[in-house]
Short mmCIF file of C-alpha atoms in Angstrom, two decimals:
data_model
loop_
_atom_site.label_atom_id
_atom_site.label_comp_id
_atom_site.label_asym_id
_atom_site.label_seq_id
_atom_site.Cartn_x
_atom_site.Cartn_y
_atom_site.Cartn_z
CA UNK A 674 0.00 0.00 0.00
CA UNK A 675 2.99 2.23 -0.50
CA UNK A 676 2.58 5.56 -2.19
CA UNK A 677 4.79 7.48 -4.53
CA UNK A 678 6.87 10.35 -3.22
CA UNK A 679 6.02 13.74 -4.66
CA UNK A 680 8.45 15.00 -7.29
CA UNK A 681 9.55 18.62 -7.43
CA UNK A 682 6.61 20.68 -8.58
CA UNK A 683 7.22 23.39 -11.18
CA UNK A 684 4.53 26.05 -10.87
CA UNK A 685 2.30 26.69 -13.85
CA UNK A 686 2.39 30.38 -13.04
CA UNK A 687 3.82 32.70 -10.44
CA UNK A 688 1.13 32.04 -7.83
CA UNK A 689 3.14 29.32 -6.08
CA UNK A 690 6.90 29.65 -6.16
CA UNK A 691 7.85 26.89 -3.73
CA UNK A 692 7.28 23.16 -4.24
CA UNK A 693 4.36 21.61 -2.40
CA UNK A 694 5.49 19.06 0.15
CA UNK A 695 3.11 16.20 0.85
CA UNK A 696 3.54 14.14 4.04
CA UNK A 697 4.30 10.82 2.40
CA UNK A 698 7.55 9.17 1.43
CA UNK A 699 8.85 5.77 0.43
CA UNK A 700 12.11 6.31 2.32
CA UNK A 701 10.85 5.04 5.70
CA UNK A 702 12.77 2.16 7.19
CA UNK A 703 12.50 -0.20 10.13
CA UNK A 704 14.22 2.04 12.67
CA UNK A 705 11.76 4.84 11.86
CA UNK A 706 8.86 2.46 12.45
CA UNK A 707 10.22 1.50 15.87
CA UNK A 708 10.85 5.13 16.87
CA UNK A 709 7.38 6.15 15.72
CA UNK A 710 5.80 3.29 17.67
CA UNK A 711 7.41 4.51 20.87
CA UNK A 712 6.49 8.15 20.28
CA UNK A 713 3.07 8.09 18.67
CA UNK A 714 1.55 4.63 18.97
CA UNK A 715 -0.10 2.12 16.65
CA UNK A 716 -1.74 4.46 14.10
CA UNK A 717 1.45 6.32 13.29
CA UNK A 718 3.38 3.06 13.13
CA UNK A 719 0.89 1.63 10.64
CA UNK A 720 1.04 4.85 8.63
CA UNK A 721 4.82 4.60 8.32
CA UNK A 722 4.55 0.97 7.24
CA UNK A 723 1.91 1.69 4.58
CA UNK A 724 4.11 4.41 3.06
CA UNK A 725 7.00 2.03 2.46
CA UNK A 726 7.66 0.45 -0.95
CA UNK A 727 9.99 -2.30 0.27
CA UNK A 728 7.37 -4.41 2.05
CA UNK A 729 5.66 -7.60 0.89
CA UNK A 730 2.34 -5.77 0.93
CA UNK A 731 3.60 -3.03 -1.40
CA UNK A 732 5.18 -5.51 -3.81
CA UNK A 733 2.06 -7.67 -3.78
CA UNK A 734 -0.21 -4.72 -4.62
CA UNK A 735 2.13 -3.69 -7.45
CA UNK A 736 1.85 -7.18 -8.96
CA UNK A 737 -1.92 -7.27 -8.44
CA UNK A 738 -2.52 -3.94 -10.20
CA UNK A 739 0.59 -2.94 -12.17
CA UNK A 740 -1.18 -0.13 -14.06
CA UNK A 741 -1.15 3.45 -12.81
CA UNK A 742 -2.58 6.91 -13.55
CA UNK A 743 -5.00 6.83 -16.54
CA UNK A 744 -4.67 3.08 -17.00
CA UNK A 745 -5.60 2.41 -13.40
CA UNK A 746 -8.48 4.88 -12.94
CA UNK A 747 -10.42 3.27 -15.82
CA UNK A 748 -9.53 -0.30 -14.86
CA UNK A 749 -11.68 -3.05 -13.41
CA UNK A 750 -9.39 -3.05 -10.39
CA UNK A 751 -10.51 0.40 -9.30
CA UNK A 752 -14.17 -0.50 -9.81
CA UNK A 753 -13.61 -3.71 -7.83
CA UNK A 754 -12.14 -1.65 -4.99
CA UNK A 755 -15.25 0.56 -4.94
CA UNK A 756 -17.51 -2.48 -4.72
CA UNK A 757 -15.47 -4.53 -2.25
CA UNK A 758 -15.03 -1.61 0.14
CA UNK A 759 -18.27 0.20 -0.64
CA UNK A 760 -20.66 -2.70 0.00
CA UNK A 761 -19.69 -3.30 3.67
CA UNK A 762 -19.41 0.44 4.30
CA UNK A 763 -22.87 1.02 2.83
CA UNK A 764 -24.31 -1.80 4.95
CA UNK A 765 -22.99 -0.17 8.12
CA UNK A 766 -23.95 3.27 6.86
CA UNK A 767 -27.62 2.24 6.55
CA UNK A 768 -27.93 2.07 10.33
CA UNK A 769 -26.06 5.34 10.86
CA UNK A 770 -28.06 7.14 8.18
CA UNK A 771 -31.35 6.05 9.76
CA UNK A 772 -30.15 7.17 13.19
CA UNK A 773 -28.88 10.53 11.94
CA UNK A 774 -32.10 11.14 10.04
CA UNK A 775 -34.15 10.50 13.19
CA UNK A 776 -31.98 12.91 15.20
CA UNK A 777 -32.26 15.49 12.45
CA UNK A 778 -36.05 15.24 12.40
CA UNK A 779 -36.22 15.54 16.18
CA UNK A 780 -34.04 18.65 16.22
CA UNK A 781 -35.72 20.27 13.21
CA UNK A 782 -39.06 18.57 12.51
CA UNK A 783 -40.00 21.18 9.90
CA UNK A 784 -36.92 20.40 7.79
CA UNK A 785 -36.31 17.32 5.59
CA UNK A 786 -33.55 15.10 6.94
CA UNK A 787 -31.91 14.70 3.54
CA UNK A 788 -31.22 17.16 0.76
CA UNK A 789 -29.77 17.06 -2.74
CA UNK A 790 -26.99 19.31 -3.93
CA UNK A 791 -25.85 19.91 -7.51
CA UNK A 792 -22.09 19.67 -7.95
CA UNK A 793 -19.87 19.88 -11.01
CA UNK A 794 -19.45 16.60 -12.85
CA UNK A 795 -17.38 15.67 -15.87
CA UNK A 796 -17.36 18.28 -18.60
CA UNK A 797 -19.05 20.80 -16.32
CA UNK A 798 -22.35 18.88 -16.32
CA UNK A 799 -24.32 18.86 -13.05
CA UNK A 800 -23.90 15.89 -10.74
CA UNK A 801 -26.47 15.64 -7.97
CA UNK A 802 -25.29 14.26 -4.63
CA UNK A 803 -27.37 13.30 -1.59
CA UNK A 804 -26.38 14.49 1.87
CA UNK A 805 -27.77 14.50 5.40
CA UNK A 806 -28.93 18.03 6.16
CA UNK A 807 -26.47 19.91 8.34
CA UNK A 808 -27.48 23.53 7.69
CA UNK A 809 -30.63 25.60 8.08
CA UNK A 810 -31.66 28.96 6.69
CA UNK A 811 -31.54 31.85 9.13
CA UNK A 812 -34.66 33.94 8.40
CA UNK A 813 -33.31 37.18 9.88
CA UNK A 814 -29.93 37.08 8.15
CA UNK A 815 -31.23 35.44 4.98
CA UNK A 816 -28.28 33.02 4.92
CA UNK A 817 -27.72 29.38 5.76
CA UNK A 818 -25.95 28.47 8.99
CA UNK A 819 -24.55 25.20 10.25
CA UNK A 820 -26.32 23.74 13.29
CA UNK A 821 -24.49 22.29 16.28
CA UNK A 822 -25.51 18.81 15.18
CA UNK A 823 -24.55 19.71 11.62
CA UNK A 824 -21.06 20.77 12.65
CA UNK A 825 -20.56 17.42 14.36
CA UNK A 826 -21.63 15.29 11.41
CA UNK A 827 -19.69 17.48 8.95
CA UNK A 828 -16.59 17.19 11.12
CA UNK A 829 -16.50 13.44 10.46
CA UNK A 830 -18.08 13.46 6.97
CA UNK A 831 -21.17 11.69 8.33
CA UNK A 832 -23.36 14.00 6.26
CA UNK A 833 -21.97 12.32 3.13
CA UNK A 834 -22.78 8.72 4.09
CA UNK A 835 -25.68 8.51 1.56
CA UNK A 836 -23.13 9.04 -1.22
CA UNK A 837 -21.75 5.55 -0.56
CA UNK A 838 -24.75 4.25 -2.48
CA UNK A 839 -23.84 6.52 -5.39
CA UNK A 840 -20.45 4.80 -5.37
CA UNK A 841 -22.15 1.41 -5.70
CA UNK A 842 -24.22 2.73 -8.62
CA UNK A 843 -21.04 3.89 -10.34
CA UNK A 844 -21.89 7.60 -10.27
CA UNK A 845 -18.76 8.45 -8.26
CA UNK A 846 -15.78 6.57 -6.86
CA UNK A 847 -14.48 6.21 -3.32
CA UNK A 848 -11.11 7.83 -4.03
CA UNK A 849 -10.49 10.43 -6.69
CA UNK A 850 -10.76 14.15 -7.30
CA UNK A 851 -13.21 15.78 -4.94
CA UNK A 852 -16.60 16.61 -6.49
CA UNK A 853 -16.87 20.38 -6.14
CA UNK A 854 -19.92 22.57 -5.58
CA UNK A 855 -20.51 24.99 -8.41
CA UNK A 856 -19.53 28.08 -6.38
CA UNK A 857 -16.20 26.56 -5.33
CA UNK A 858 -15.50 25.44 -8.90
CA UNK A 859 -16.16 28.93 -10.21
CA UNK A 860 -14.12 30.56 -7.44
CA UNK A 861 -11.06 28.64 -8.64
CA UNK A 862 -11.47 30.17 -12.10
CA UNK A 863 -11.39 33.62 -10.51
CA UNK A 864 -8.54 33.04 -8.04
CA UNK A 865 -6.18 31.09 -10.34
CA UNK A 866 -4.53 32.21 -13.53
CA UNK A 867 -6.22 31.19 -16.78
CA UNK A 868 -3.44 28.74 -17.63
CA UNK A 869 -3.56 27.06 -14.25
CA UNK A 870 -7.33 26.75 -14.18
CA UNK A 871 -7.52 25.35 -17.72
CA UNK A 872 -4.84 22.77 -16.88
CA UNK A 873 -6.75 21.70 -13.78
CA UNK A 874 -10.12 21.86 -15.56
CA UNK A 875 -8.87 19.52 -18.30
CA UNK A 876 -7.78 17.03 -15.64
CA UNK A 877 -11.07 17.37 -13.70
CA UNK A 878 -13.07 16.61 -16.86
CA UNK A 879 -11.55 13.12 -17.21
CA UNK A 880 -10.29 12.10 -13.76
CA UNK A 881 -12.39 9.93 -11.42
CA UNK A 882 -14.55 12.06 -9.13
CA UNK A 883 -14.52 10.66 -5.61
CA UNK A 884 -15.70 11.10 -2.04
CA UNK A 885 -12.16 11.53 -0.73
CA UNK A 886 -8.74 12.07 -2.21
CA UNK A 887 -5.25 13.44 -1.75
CA UNK A 888 -6.43 17.01 -1.19
CA UNK A 889 -8.87 16.01 1.56
CA UNK A 890 -6.22 13.99 3.39
CA UNK A 891 -3.24 16.33 3.07
CA UNK A 892 -4.70 19.83 2.90
CA UNK A 893 -3.67 20.61 6.50
CA UNK A 894 -5.10 23.50 8.47
CA UNK A 895 -4.50 26.35 6.04
CA UNK A 896 -7.01 27.71 3.56
CA UNK A 897 -7.23 24.60 1.45
CA UNK A 898 -7.65 26.01 -2.04
CA UNK A 899 -4.02 27.16 -1.97
CA UNK A 900 -2.78 23.61 -2.50
CA UNK A 901 -5.67 21.99 -4.36
CA UNK A 902 -3.99 22.33 -7.76
CA UNK A 903 -0.88 20.32 -6.84
CA UNK A 904 -2.78 17.73 -4.79
CA UNK A 905 -5.31 17.02 -7.54
CA UNK A 906 -2.75 17.00 -10.35
CA UNK A 907 -0.49 14.70 -8.36
CA UNK A 908 -3.26 12.17 -7.76
CA UNK A 909 -4.33 12.19 -11.43
CA UNK A 910 -0.81 11.32 -12.56
CA UNK A 911 0.11 8.87 -9.76
CA UNK A 912 -3.13 6.98 -9.04
CA UNK A 913 -2.53 3.33 -8.16
CA UNK A 914 -4.27 0.66 -6.11
CA UNK A 915 -1.77 1.17 -3.30
CA UNK A 916 -2.28 4.93 -3.32
CA UNK A 917 -6.07 4.52 -3.19
CA UNK A 918 -5.83 2.13 -0.26
CA UNK A 919 -3.49 4.50 1.54
CA UNK A 920 -5.86 7.44 1.09
CA UNK A 921 -8.76 5.32 2.33
CA UNK A 922 -6.66 4.38 5.36
CA UNK A 923 -5.90 8.02 6.08
CA UNK A 924 -9.57 8.95 5.66
CA UNK A 925 -11.12 6.11 7.67
CA UNK A 926 -8.35 4.96 9.99
CA UNK A 927 -6.63 8.10 11.23
CA UNK A 928 -7.44 11.54 12.54
CA UNK A 929 -6.56 13.10 9.19
CA UNK A 930 -9.96 11.95 7.96
CA UNK A 931 -11.63 14.80 9.84
CA UNK A 932 -12.60 18.01 8.14
CA UNK A 933 -10.85 21.15 9.35
CA UNK A 934 -12.81 22.90 12.06
CA UNK A 935 -14.26 26.36 11.68
CA UNK A 936 -11.16 27.75 13.40
CA UNK A 937 -8.82 25.81 11.13
CA UNK A 938 -10.41 26.80 7.83
CA UNK A 939 -12.53 29.72 6.77
CA UNK A 940 -13.35 28.19 3.41
CA UNK A 941 -15.76 25.54 2.22
CA UNK A 942 -15.23 22.10 3.77
CA UNK A 943 -15.54 20.35 0.49
#
C-alpha cells in the first residue's frame, strides 16, 4: 500500500513559487517504524509501514494492479475496490443514516432530513449528490448556517454517508478528485490564472470524481484552495491501487480523515 513520493513541482504560473510538500515518502525504514511506535503509537506506526515500498504488501499490490494513472483509474481493479469496500461500508452506513435522520427530524421537525446538492461533474455537467442536512436557513440574516448537530456530522463526513450508495451505482468513486460545488469550482477560475485553471479543468473533466482524495487527506489546516492544484494533479498522474488504499486508510483509519474545524479553515469544507 505504498505511495509514490512527490516529485519537485514546477509552478504553472507565479502564484506558487515553492514546491508543495506532501507528508508521504517511500524512504521510511524499520528504525523509523520503531521510533514512531514509541512516540506516537499504533496508528502512526501503521502509517509509516503503509508508506514504504519495500514491504511484501507493497510488492504484492504492485503485482496485483501494475497499471497506474490513466490506465488504473479506468480499470476493473478500481471498480472492484469501490464495490469490495463500498458494500460493507454502505451496509454499516444504513444504520447510521437512519439514526442521523431520526436525530435530524427531532431537532428540526419542519426540515427534511436529507437534501440534494448539484455539484460539477465531468465536462461541467451537473452531478447531484445526496447528503444528510447539516445547515438551516436563518430567516433574519437570509443566509444558511450550520447547526451544532450539523457541525458534528460534517466534522467526520457523516453528512456524506448517503453518497456511498452513489459509489455502488457507479456515479462516483471512493477515491479520486473531490466533487466540487458549483460556487467553489467557479471561485477557482477567478482566483487562479487562466493557464492554471484550464490545466486543472482539463484534468477534472476526465479524472475519477470521488468522495475523498489526496487534497482532503493532506490539505492541512491552512485555507485549502491554496494547494488543491498540486494535490489534484499529483493524484491524477500517480493513481494506483496502493495509493487509493493508503488514502482510504488516512480517511477512515486516522485523525486526518476529519474536516478542518471552523477555526482551522474559513473556506468551504468540500
